[in-house]
Coordinates of C-alpha atoms in Angstrom, one line a residue:
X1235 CA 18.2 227.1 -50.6
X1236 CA 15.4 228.8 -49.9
X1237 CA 15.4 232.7 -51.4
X1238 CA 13.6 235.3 -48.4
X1239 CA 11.7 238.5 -49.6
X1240 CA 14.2 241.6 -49.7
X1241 CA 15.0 242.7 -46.4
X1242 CA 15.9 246.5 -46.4
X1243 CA 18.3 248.2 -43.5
X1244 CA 18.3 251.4 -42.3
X1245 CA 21.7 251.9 -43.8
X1246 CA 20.7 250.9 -47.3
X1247 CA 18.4 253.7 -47.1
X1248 CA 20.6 256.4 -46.5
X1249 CA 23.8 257.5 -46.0
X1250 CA 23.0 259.2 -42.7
X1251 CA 22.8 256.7 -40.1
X1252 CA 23.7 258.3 -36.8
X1253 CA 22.4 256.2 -33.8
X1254 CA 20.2 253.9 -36.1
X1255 CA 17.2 256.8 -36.5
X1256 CA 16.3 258.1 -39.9
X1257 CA 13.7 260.7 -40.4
X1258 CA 12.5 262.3 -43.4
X1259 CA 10.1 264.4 -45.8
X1260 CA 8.0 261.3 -47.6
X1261 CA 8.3 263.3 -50.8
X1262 CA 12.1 263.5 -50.2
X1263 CA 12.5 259.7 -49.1
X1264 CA 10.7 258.9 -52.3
X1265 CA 12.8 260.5 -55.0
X1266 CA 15.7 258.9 -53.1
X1267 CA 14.4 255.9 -52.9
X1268 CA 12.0 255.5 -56.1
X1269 CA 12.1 251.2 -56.5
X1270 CA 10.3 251.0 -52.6
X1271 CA 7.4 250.2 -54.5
X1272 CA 7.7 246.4 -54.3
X1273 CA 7.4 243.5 -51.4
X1274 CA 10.1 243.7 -49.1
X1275 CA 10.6 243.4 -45.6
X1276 CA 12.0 246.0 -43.1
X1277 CA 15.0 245.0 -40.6
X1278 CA 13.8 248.1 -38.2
X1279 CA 10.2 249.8 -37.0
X1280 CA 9.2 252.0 -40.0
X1281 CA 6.1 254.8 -39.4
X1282 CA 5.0 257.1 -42.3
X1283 CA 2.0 260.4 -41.6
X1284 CA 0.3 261.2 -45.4
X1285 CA -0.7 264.9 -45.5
X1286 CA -1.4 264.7 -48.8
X1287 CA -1.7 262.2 -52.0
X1288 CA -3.2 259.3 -52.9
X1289 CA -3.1 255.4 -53.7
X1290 CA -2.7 252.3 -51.6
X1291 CA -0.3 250.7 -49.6
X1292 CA 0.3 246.8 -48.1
X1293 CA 1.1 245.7 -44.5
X1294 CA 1.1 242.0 -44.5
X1295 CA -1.3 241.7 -47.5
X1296 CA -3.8 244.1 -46.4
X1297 CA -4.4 246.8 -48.4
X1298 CA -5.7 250.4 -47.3
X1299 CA -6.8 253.3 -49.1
X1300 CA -3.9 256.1 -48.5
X1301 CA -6.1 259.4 -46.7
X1302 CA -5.2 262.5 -45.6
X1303 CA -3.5 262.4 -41.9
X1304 CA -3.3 258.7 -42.3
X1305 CA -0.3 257.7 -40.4
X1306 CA 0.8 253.7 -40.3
X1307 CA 3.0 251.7 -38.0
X1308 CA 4.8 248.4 -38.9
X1309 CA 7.8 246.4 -36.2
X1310 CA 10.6 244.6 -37.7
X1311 CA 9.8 241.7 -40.0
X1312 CA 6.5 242.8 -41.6
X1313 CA 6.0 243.2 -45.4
X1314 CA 5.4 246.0 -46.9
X1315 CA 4.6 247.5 -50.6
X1316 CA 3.1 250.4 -52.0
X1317 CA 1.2 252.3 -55.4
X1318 CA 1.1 255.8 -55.2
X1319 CA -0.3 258.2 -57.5
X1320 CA 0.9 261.6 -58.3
X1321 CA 2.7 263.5 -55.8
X1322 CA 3.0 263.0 -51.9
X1323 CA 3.5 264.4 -49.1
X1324 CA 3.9 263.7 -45.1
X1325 CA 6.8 262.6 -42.8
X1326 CA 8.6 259.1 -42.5
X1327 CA 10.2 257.8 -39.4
X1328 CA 12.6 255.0 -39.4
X1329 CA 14.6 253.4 -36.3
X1330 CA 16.3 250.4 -34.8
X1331 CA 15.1 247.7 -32.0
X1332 CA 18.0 249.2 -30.4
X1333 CA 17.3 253.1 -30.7
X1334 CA 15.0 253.1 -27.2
X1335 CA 16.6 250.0 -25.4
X1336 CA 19.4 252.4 -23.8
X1337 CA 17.0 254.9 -23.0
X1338 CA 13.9 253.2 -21.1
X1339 CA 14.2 250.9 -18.4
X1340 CA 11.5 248.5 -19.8
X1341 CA 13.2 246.3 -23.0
X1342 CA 9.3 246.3 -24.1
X1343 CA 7.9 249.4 -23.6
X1344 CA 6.8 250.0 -27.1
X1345 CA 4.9 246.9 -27.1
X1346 CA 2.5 248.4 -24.5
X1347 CA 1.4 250.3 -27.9
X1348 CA -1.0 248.6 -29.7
X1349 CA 0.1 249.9 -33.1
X1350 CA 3.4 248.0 -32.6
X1351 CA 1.8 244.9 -31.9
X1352 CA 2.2 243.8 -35.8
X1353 CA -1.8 243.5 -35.9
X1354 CA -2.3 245.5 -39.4
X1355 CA -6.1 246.5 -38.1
X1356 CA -4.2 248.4 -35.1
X1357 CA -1.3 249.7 -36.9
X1358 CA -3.1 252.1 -39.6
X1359 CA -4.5 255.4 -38.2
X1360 CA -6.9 258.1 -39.6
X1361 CA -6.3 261.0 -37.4
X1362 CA -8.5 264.1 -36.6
X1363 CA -7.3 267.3 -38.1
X1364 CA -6.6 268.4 -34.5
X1365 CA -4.6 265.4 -33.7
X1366 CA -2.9 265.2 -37.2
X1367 CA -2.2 269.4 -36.7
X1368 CA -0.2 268.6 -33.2
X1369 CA 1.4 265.3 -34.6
X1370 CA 2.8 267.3 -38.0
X1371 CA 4.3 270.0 -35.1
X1372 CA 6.4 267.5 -33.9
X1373 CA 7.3 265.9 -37.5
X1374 CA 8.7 269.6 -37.8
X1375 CA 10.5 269.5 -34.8
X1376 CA 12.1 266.0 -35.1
X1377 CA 13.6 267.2 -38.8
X1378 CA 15.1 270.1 -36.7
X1379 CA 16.6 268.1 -33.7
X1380 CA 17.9 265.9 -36.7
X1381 CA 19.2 268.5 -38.8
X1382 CA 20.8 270.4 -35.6
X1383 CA 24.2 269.3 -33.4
X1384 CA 22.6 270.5 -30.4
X1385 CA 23.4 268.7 -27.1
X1386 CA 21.5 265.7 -25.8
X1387 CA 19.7 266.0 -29.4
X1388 CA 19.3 261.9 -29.3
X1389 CA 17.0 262.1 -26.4
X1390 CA 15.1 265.2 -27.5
X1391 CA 14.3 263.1 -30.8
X1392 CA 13.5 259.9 -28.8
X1393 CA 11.5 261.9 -26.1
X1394 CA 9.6 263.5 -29.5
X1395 CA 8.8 259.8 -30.9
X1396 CA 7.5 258.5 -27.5
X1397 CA 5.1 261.6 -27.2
X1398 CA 3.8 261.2 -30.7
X1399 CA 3.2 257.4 -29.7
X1400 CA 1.6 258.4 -26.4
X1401 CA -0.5 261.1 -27.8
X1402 CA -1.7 258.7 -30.7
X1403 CA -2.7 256.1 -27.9
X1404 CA -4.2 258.5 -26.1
X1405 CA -6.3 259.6 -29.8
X1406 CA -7.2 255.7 -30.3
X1407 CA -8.1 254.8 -26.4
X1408 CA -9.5 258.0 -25.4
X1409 CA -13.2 256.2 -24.7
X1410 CA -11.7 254.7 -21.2
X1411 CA -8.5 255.1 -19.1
X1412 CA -5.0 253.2 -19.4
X1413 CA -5.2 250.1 -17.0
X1414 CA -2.3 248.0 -15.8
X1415 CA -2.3 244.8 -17.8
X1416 CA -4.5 241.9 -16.0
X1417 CA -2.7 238.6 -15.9
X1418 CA -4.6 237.3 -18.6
X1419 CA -3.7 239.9 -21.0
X1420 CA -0.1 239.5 -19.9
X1421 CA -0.3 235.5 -20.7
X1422 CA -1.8 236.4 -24.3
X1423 CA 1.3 238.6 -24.5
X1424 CA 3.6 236.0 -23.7
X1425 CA 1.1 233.3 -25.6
X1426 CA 1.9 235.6 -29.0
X1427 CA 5.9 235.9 -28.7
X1428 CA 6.2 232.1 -28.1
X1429 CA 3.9 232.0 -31.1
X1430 CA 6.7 234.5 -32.6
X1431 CA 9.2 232.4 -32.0
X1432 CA 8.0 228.5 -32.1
X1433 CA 5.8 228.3 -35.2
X1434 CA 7.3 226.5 -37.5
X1435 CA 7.7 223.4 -34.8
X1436 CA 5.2 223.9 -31.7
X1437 CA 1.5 223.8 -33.9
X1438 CA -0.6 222.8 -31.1
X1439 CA -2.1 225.0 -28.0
X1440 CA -1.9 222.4 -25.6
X1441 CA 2.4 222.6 -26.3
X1442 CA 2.0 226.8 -25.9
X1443 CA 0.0 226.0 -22.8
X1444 CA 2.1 223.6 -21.2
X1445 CA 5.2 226.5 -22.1
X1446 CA 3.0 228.9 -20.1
X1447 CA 1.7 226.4 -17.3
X1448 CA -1.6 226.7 -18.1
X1449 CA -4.4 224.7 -19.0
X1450 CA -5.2 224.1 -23.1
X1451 CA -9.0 225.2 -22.1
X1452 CA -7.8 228.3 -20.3
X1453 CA -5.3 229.3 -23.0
X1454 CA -8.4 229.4 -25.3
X1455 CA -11.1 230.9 -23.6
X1456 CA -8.3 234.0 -22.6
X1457 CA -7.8 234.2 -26.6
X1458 CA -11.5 234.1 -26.9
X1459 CA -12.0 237.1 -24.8
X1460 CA -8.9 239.0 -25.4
X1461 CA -8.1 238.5 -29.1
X1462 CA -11.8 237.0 -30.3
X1463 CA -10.4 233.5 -32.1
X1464 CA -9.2 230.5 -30.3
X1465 CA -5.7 229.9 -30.0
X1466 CA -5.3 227.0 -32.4
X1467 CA -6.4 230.0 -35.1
X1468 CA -3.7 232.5 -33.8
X1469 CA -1.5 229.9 -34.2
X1470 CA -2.6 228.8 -38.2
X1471 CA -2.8 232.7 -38.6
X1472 CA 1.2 233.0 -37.9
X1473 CA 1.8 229.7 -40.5
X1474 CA -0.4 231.1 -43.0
X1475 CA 1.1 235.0 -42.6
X1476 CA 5.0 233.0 -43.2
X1477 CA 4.0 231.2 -45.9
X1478 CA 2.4 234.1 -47.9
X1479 CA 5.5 235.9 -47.3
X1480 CA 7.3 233.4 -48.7
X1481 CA 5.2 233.3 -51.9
X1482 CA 6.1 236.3 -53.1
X1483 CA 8.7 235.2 -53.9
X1484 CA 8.5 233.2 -57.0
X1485 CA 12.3 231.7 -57.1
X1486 CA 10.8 229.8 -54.0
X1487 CA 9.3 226.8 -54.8
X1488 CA 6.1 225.4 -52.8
X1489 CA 8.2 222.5 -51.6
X1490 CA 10.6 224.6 -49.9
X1491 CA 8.0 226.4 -48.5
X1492 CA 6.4 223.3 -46.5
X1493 CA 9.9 222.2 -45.6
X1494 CA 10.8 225.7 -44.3
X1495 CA 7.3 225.6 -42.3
X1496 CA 8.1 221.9 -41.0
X1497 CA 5.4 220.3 -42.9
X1498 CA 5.5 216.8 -43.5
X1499 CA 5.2 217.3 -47.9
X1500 CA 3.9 219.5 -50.5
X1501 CA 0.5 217.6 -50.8
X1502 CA -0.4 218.4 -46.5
X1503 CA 0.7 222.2 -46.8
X1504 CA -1.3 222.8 -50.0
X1505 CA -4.2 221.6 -48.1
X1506 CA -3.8 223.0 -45.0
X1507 CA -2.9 226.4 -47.0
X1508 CA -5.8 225.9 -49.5
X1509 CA -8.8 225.4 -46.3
X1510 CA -7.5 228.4 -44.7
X1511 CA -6.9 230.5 -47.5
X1512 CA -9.2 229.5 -50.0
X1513 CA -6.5 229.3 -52.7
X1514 CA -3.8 227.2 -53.5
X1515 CA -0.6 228.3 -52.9
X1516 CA 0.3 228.1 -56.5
X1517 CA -2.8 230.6 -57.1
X1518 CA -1.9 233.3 -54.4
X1519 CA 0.9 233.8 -55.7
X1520 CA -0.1 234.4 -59.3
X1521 CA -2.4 237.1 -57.8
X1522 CA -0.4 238.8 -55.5
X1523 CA 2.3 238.5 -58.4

C-alpha cells in the first residue's frame, strides 16, 4: 500500500481548536511543536511572518533563505520543511478550507490572491519595513481577538486575515490597478484545478481542452501568455511535483509510485522522471533524504 508523507491537522497541533483557526508567537509554536522540522504535508492553509532569525525553509522543494519581515503562504496539500538556526521570532497563522466559506459569498475568494495559488515563486514575500510594521499590528491584534471572548470575535479575526491578505496584494501589485479577471485568465484558472484534480489520468492538453471547450492550440497559447510554458508542461509540472512528494518517502517504492501516477511500469516513469528532472528517481531521493 502505498505510505503518503505525514499529513499534519490543525488539531494535532494544538489543543485549542475553536472554529478551525490557530494563531501563534512562532517562537511559542516552536517549543510546542519542536519535530516540525521534517517533510510533511499540511491538511489546512498555513502562513508564517519572520521578524527575526535565520535559516531556510522548503515549499514544494524550493528552498529560500529565511529574512527579516519575510512572510510565506502555502494552501492545503503542499510540503513543507524547515532548518532554523538559533532563536526565532514572528507570528504563525493556521486555518481551515472551511474557516472563510460561511463568511464570504464567493467559495473562492482567496484564490483571487496570488500567494494562495500554490505557485512557491508567489507565495514567499519580503516585505518593506513599513509594510512589515502595519502587518506585525495586526499579528498583535489577532493574538488579542484570540486570546479575548469578546462578541462576534470570529469575524473580527477573519476580517483581520483578509486585510492582511488585501494589504499584502496591494504591497505585491502596487505597479498597476486590480482588474476583473479576462476570460482567458479565468480558463487558465479552471485549466489549473482540472489539472488539480485529473493528473494522474487526463496527461494530454487536447483532453483539458476538450473539458473546457476549447481548442488544444488556444489552451496553449493562453498558457503561453498568462503562465509563460505551454500547457503540456503545466501538466508534467503537476506529475513531476506528486512524484517528488512521494519520494520522500523512502518506505515507497518507485513502483508504487508509477502505479499511483497511472504509468504504464517502472522503466516509462523513470524516464519520463529522469528527462524532466535530470535525476533518477532513485537519486532525488537520496539527495533530498
Amino acid at each position: 500500500m502505498l505510505k503518503a508523507i505525514p499529513s499534519i491537522d490543525i488539531c494535532t497541533l494544538s489543543d485549542f481548536k475553536e472554529d478551525d483557526i490557530l494563531v501563534n508567537r512562532l517562537s511559542s509554536y516552536l517549543e510546542e511543536h519542536k519535530n516540525l522540522h521534517f517533510p510533511h504535508r499540511h491538511s489546512f492553509f498555513h502562513l508564517v511572518l519572520f521578524t527575526s532569525g535565520k535559516g531556510t525553509h522548503s515549499i514544494d522543494f524550493n528552498s529560500f533563505v529565511i529574512q527579516k519581515n519575510q512572510i510565506y503562504f502555502m494552501i492545503p496539500g503542499q510540503v513543507h520543511t524547515w532548518e532554523f538556526e538559533g532563536e526565532m521570532e514572528g507570528y504563525v497563522v493556521n486555518f481551515s478550507t472551511a474557516f472563510f466559506r460561511s463568511f464570504l459569498l464567493r467559495p473562492d475568494y482567496l484564490d483571487a490572491f496570488s500567494f494562495f495559488s500554490g505557485n512557491t515563486q508567489e507565495s514567499v514575500l519580503n516585505l518593506s519595513d513599513d509594510t512589515a510594521q502595519t502587518i506585525v499590528s495586526i499579528f498583535e491584534e489577532l493574538l488579542l481577538q484570540t486570546a479575548g471572548q469578546k462578541a462576534f470575535r470570529w469575524d473580527m479575526i477573519r476580517v483581520l486575515l483578509l486585510r492582511i491578505f488585501i494589504l499584502l496584494d496591494q504591497h505585491t501589485h502596487s505597479d498597476h490597478a486590480v482588474q476583473t479577471p479576462d476570460y482567458n485568465y479565468a480558463l487558465l484558472k479552471n485549466f489549473q484545478k482540472l489539472i488539480e484534480k485529473n493528473f494522474t489520468t487526463l496527461k494530454l492538453p487536447m483532453e483539458y481542452a476538450s473539458l473546457l471547450y476549447i481548442t488544444p492550440n488556444h489552451l496553449n497559447a493562453l498558457c503561453k501568455d498568462h503562465a509563460g510554458m505551454s500547457a503540456g508542461e503545466m501538466i508534467r509540472n503537476r506529475i513531476i511535483l506528486e512524484a517528488k512528494r512521494f519520494l520522500i518517502n523512502p518506505e515507497t517504492s518507485i513502483s508504487e509510485i508509477a502505479y499511483a501516477l497511472n504509468f504504464n511500469d517502472n522503466s516509462y516513469f523513470t524516464k519520463f522522471f529522469k528527462k524532466y528532472v535530470g535525476v533518477t528517481p532513485e537519486e532525488f531521493r537520496k539527495r533530498i533524504n
